Coordinates of C-alpha atoms in Angstrom, one line a residue:
P1 CA -14.8 67.8 151.8
R2 CA -17.8 68.2 149.5
A3 CA -15.7 67.6 146.4
S4 CA -14.2 64.5 148.0
T5 CA -17.6 63.2 148.8
A6 CA -18.9 63.9 145.3
S7 CA -15.9 62.1 143.8
L8 CA -16.5 59.1 146.0
T9 CA -20.2 59.1 145.2
G10 CA -19.5 59.2 141.5
H11 CA -17.0 56.4 141.8
A12 CA -19.5 54.2 143.7
L13 CA -22.2 55.0 141.1
R14 CA -19.9 53.9 138.2
W15 CA -19.3 50.5 140.0
Q16 CA -23.0 50.1 140.6
L17 CA -23.7 50.8 136.9
L18 CA -21.0 48.2 135.8
L19 CA -22.5 45.6 138.2
V20 CA -26.0 46.2 136.8
M21 CA -24.8 46.0 133.2
S22 CA -22.9 42.8 133.9
R23 CA -26.2 41.2 134.8
F24 CA -27.4 41.7 131.2
I25 CA -24.4 39.8 129.6
P26 CA -25.8 36.4 128.7
V27 CA -24.2 33.5 130.5
G28 CA -22.3 31.1 128.2
Q29 CA -21.5 33.7 125.6
K30 CA -18.1 34.6 124.1
R31 CA -18.0 37.1 121.3
L32 CA -15.4 36.9 118.6
T33 CA -14.8 39.2 115.6
N34 CA -12.6 39.1 112.5
V35 CA -12.8 35.3 112.1
T36 CA -13.7 32.7 109.6
V37 CA -16.6 30.6 110.8
V38 CA -16.9 27.0 109.8
R39 CA -20.4 25.7 110.1
Y40 CA -21.5 22.0 110.4
K41 CA -25.0 20.6 110.7
R42 CA -25.6 17.3 112.4
C43 CA -28.7 15.7 114.0
G44 CA -30.7 18.8 113.1
K45 CA -28.4 21.1 115.1
R46 CA -25.8 23.6 114.0
F47 CA -22.2 23.7 115.3
E48 CA -19.6 26.2 114.6
V49 CA -15.9 26.8 115.2
A50 CA -14.0 30.2 114.9
C51 CA -10.8 30.1 112.9
Y52 CA -8.1 32.6 112.0
K53 CA -8.5 34.3 108.6
N54 CA -7.0 32.5 105.6
T55 CA -6.2 29.2 107.5
V56 CA -9.0 26.7 106.7
I57 CA -8.0 26.0 103.2
A58 CA -4.4 25.6 104.2
W59 CA -5.5 23.1 106.9
R60 CA -7.6 21.1 104.4
N61 CA -4.7 21.0 101.9
K62 CA -2.5 19.8 104.7
I63 CA -0.2 22.9 104.3
E64 CA -1.0 23.8 107.8
T65 CA -0.9 20.9 110.3
D66 CA -0.9 22.7 113.6
I67 CA -4.6 23.1 114.6
D68 CA -3.7 25.8 117.1
E69 CA -2.6 28.0 114.2
V70 CA -6.1 27.5 112.7
L71 CA -8.5 27.7 115.6
H72 CA -9.1 30.7 117.8
A73 CA -9.9 28.3 120.5
H74 CA -10.9 24.6 120.9
T75 CA -14.5 25.7 121.5
I76 CA -17.7 24.6 119.8
Y77 CA -20.3 27.3 119.3
E78 CA -24.0 27.1 118.5
N79 CA -23.6 30.6 117.0
V80 CA -20.2 32.3 116.7
D81 CA -21.7 35.7 115.7
K82 CA -23.9 35.8 118.8
G83 CA -21.3 34.2 121.0
V84 CA -23.5 31.3 122.0
L85 CA -21.7 28.2 123.0
A86 CA -22.9 24.7 122.0
R87 CA -24.5 22.7 124.8
R88 CA -22.8 19.6 126.1
E89 CA -25.9 17.4 125.6
D90 CA -26.1 18.5 122.0
L91 CA -22.5 17.5 121.4
L92 CA -23.0 14.1 122.9
E93 CA -26.2 13.5 120.9
A94 CA -24.6 14.6 117.6
F95 CA -21.0 13.4 117.9
G96 CA -21.2 10.7 120.6
T97 CA -18.5 12.6 122.6
D98 CA -18.1 16.0 124.3
D99 CA -14.3 16.0 123.5
E100 CA -14.1 19.4 121.8
D101 CA -10.6 18.7 120.4
V102 CA -12.1 15.7 118.4
I103 CA -15.2 17.6 117.4
C104 CA -13.2 20.6 116.2
V105 CA -11.3 18.4 113.8
E106 CA -14.4 16.9 112.3
I107 CA -16.0 20.3 111.9
L108 CA -12.9 21.7 110.3
N109 CA -12.7 18.8 107.8
K110 CA -16.4 18.6 106.9
G111 CA -18.0 21.9 107.7
E112 CA -18.9 24.7 105.3
F113 CA -17.4 28.2 105.3
Q114 CA -17.4 31.3 103.3
V115 CA -14.1 31.8 101.5
S116 CA -12.5 35.2 101.6
E117 CA -11.1 36.7 98.4
Q118 CA -7.6 36.2 99.7
E119 CA -8.2 32.6 100.5
R120 CA -9.8 32.1 97.1
Q121 CA -6.8 33.5 95.4
M122 CA -4.5 31.3 97.5
Q123 CA -6.6 28.2 96.6
L124 CA -6.5 29.0 92.9
E125 CA -2.7 29.7 92.9
S126 CA -2.1 26.4 94.7
L127 CA -4.3 24.5 92.2
T128 CA -2.3 26.1 89.3
K129 CA 1.0 25.0 90.7
D130 CA -0.5 21.5 91.3
V131 CA -1.6 21.3 87.6
A132 CA 1.8 22.5 86.4
S133 CA 3.6 20.0 88.5
R134 CA 1.5 17.1 87.1
V135 CA 2.1 18.3 83.5
A136 CA 5.9 18.4 84.2
D137 CA 5.8 14.9 85.7
M138 CA 3.8 13.3 82.9
C139 CA 5.5 14.9 79.9
L140 CA 8.9 15.4 78.3
N141 CA 10.7 17.2 75.5
P142 CA 10.8 14.6 72.6
Q143 CA 14.0 16.2 71.3
T144 CA 16.0 15.7 74.4
Q145 CA 13.9 13.0 76.0
L146 CA 14.1 14.9 79.2
P147 CA 11.3 16.4 81.3
Y148 CA 10.7 20.2 81.3
P149 CA 11.5 22.2 84.5
L150 CA 8.4 23.0 86.5
A151 CA 9.1 26.8 86.0
T152 CA 9.0 26.3 82.2
I153 CA 5.6 24.5 82.2
D154 CA 4.2 27.1 84.6
R155 CA 5.4 30.0 82.3
Y156 CA 3.8 28.5 79.2
M157 CA 0.6 27.8 81.0
R158 CA 0.3 31.4 82.1
E159 CA 1.7 33.2 79.1
T160 CA 0.7 31.0 76.2
L161 CA -2.5 29.3 77.3
H162 CA -3.5 32.0 79.8
F163 CA -4.5 29.1 82.0
A164 CA -7.4 29.8 84.5
P165 CA -7.8 27.1 87.1
N166 CA -11.2 25.6 87.7
A167 CA -11.8 24.8 91.3
S168 CA -14.6 22.4 90.5
R169 CA -12.3 20.1 88.4
S170 CA -9.5 17.9 89.7
A171 CA -5.8 18.9 89.1
K172 CA -5.3 15.7 87.1
Q173 CA -8.2 16.5 84.7
Q174 CA -6.9 20.0 84.1
A175 CA -3.3 18.7 83.6
L176 CA -4.4 16.4 80.8
Q177 CA -6.3 19.3 79.2
V178 CA -3.2 21.5 79.5
V179 CA -1.0 18.9 77.7
K180 CA -3.4 18.8 74.8
Q181 CA -3.5 22.5 74.6
L182 CA 0.3 22.9 74.7
Q183 CA 0.6 20.3 71.9
A184 CA -2.1 22.1 69.8
S185 CA -0.4 25.5 70.3
G186 CA 3.0 24.3 69.0
A187 CA 4.6 26.6 71.5
I188 CA 7.0 23.9 72.7
P189 CA 7.6 20.3 71.6
I190 CA 5.9 18.2 74.2
V191 CA 4.8 14.6 74.4
R192 CA 3.5 12.3 77.1
A193 CA 6.2 10.2 78.7
K194 CA 5.9 6.5 78.2
M195 CA 5.2 4.4 81.2
H196 CA 7.8 1.6 81.7
L197 CA 6.7 -1.5 83.6
R198 CA 9.0 -3.9 85.1
L199 CA 7.7 -7.4 85.8
L200 CA 9.4 -9.7 88.3
V201 CA 8.6 -13.3 87.6
P202 CA 9.5 -15.6 90.5
T203 CA 11.7 -18.5 89.5
K204 CA 10.6 -22.1 90.3

């Protein structure tokens, strides 16, 4: 009987301890870990959304179009790290709405975030492919008058030019530079394709 009573007393004490501890968990907080945080300042206040790792750049490049694959939740935070949710009155003041779906999209598109090494590599690889694609579209082999395959341009960029993409310059600017460098290297015969215009004159 004593053992049974001691067991019951211990069980009751544990529940009492849990109840006391729960009183110290701040209301309106939700903690998340292992996420990418996108921060956006507006009207002097900070708003944040929590995203899955390596998804924000894909969203902005329109590679990922399903927002549910990007956001942990359609929730606006004042501080993700501390788990503090944004106040409704702050959302209304800053965005003119408390529709968190609408606000999440704006924060995703305009906010700032720290890029992980994996995301940075994905971004640079995507930029390299974009530059190679533009070069292939604007140039041809003067001997055959045919464009080069994308894979051929990509190989010469990497192996001959040792191309290193610059995230601060547009793909078009870098493509024009690559064309000049390929021409100067003499690695392959390459010229800019001539633009053909067709004018339609209405008959009277």
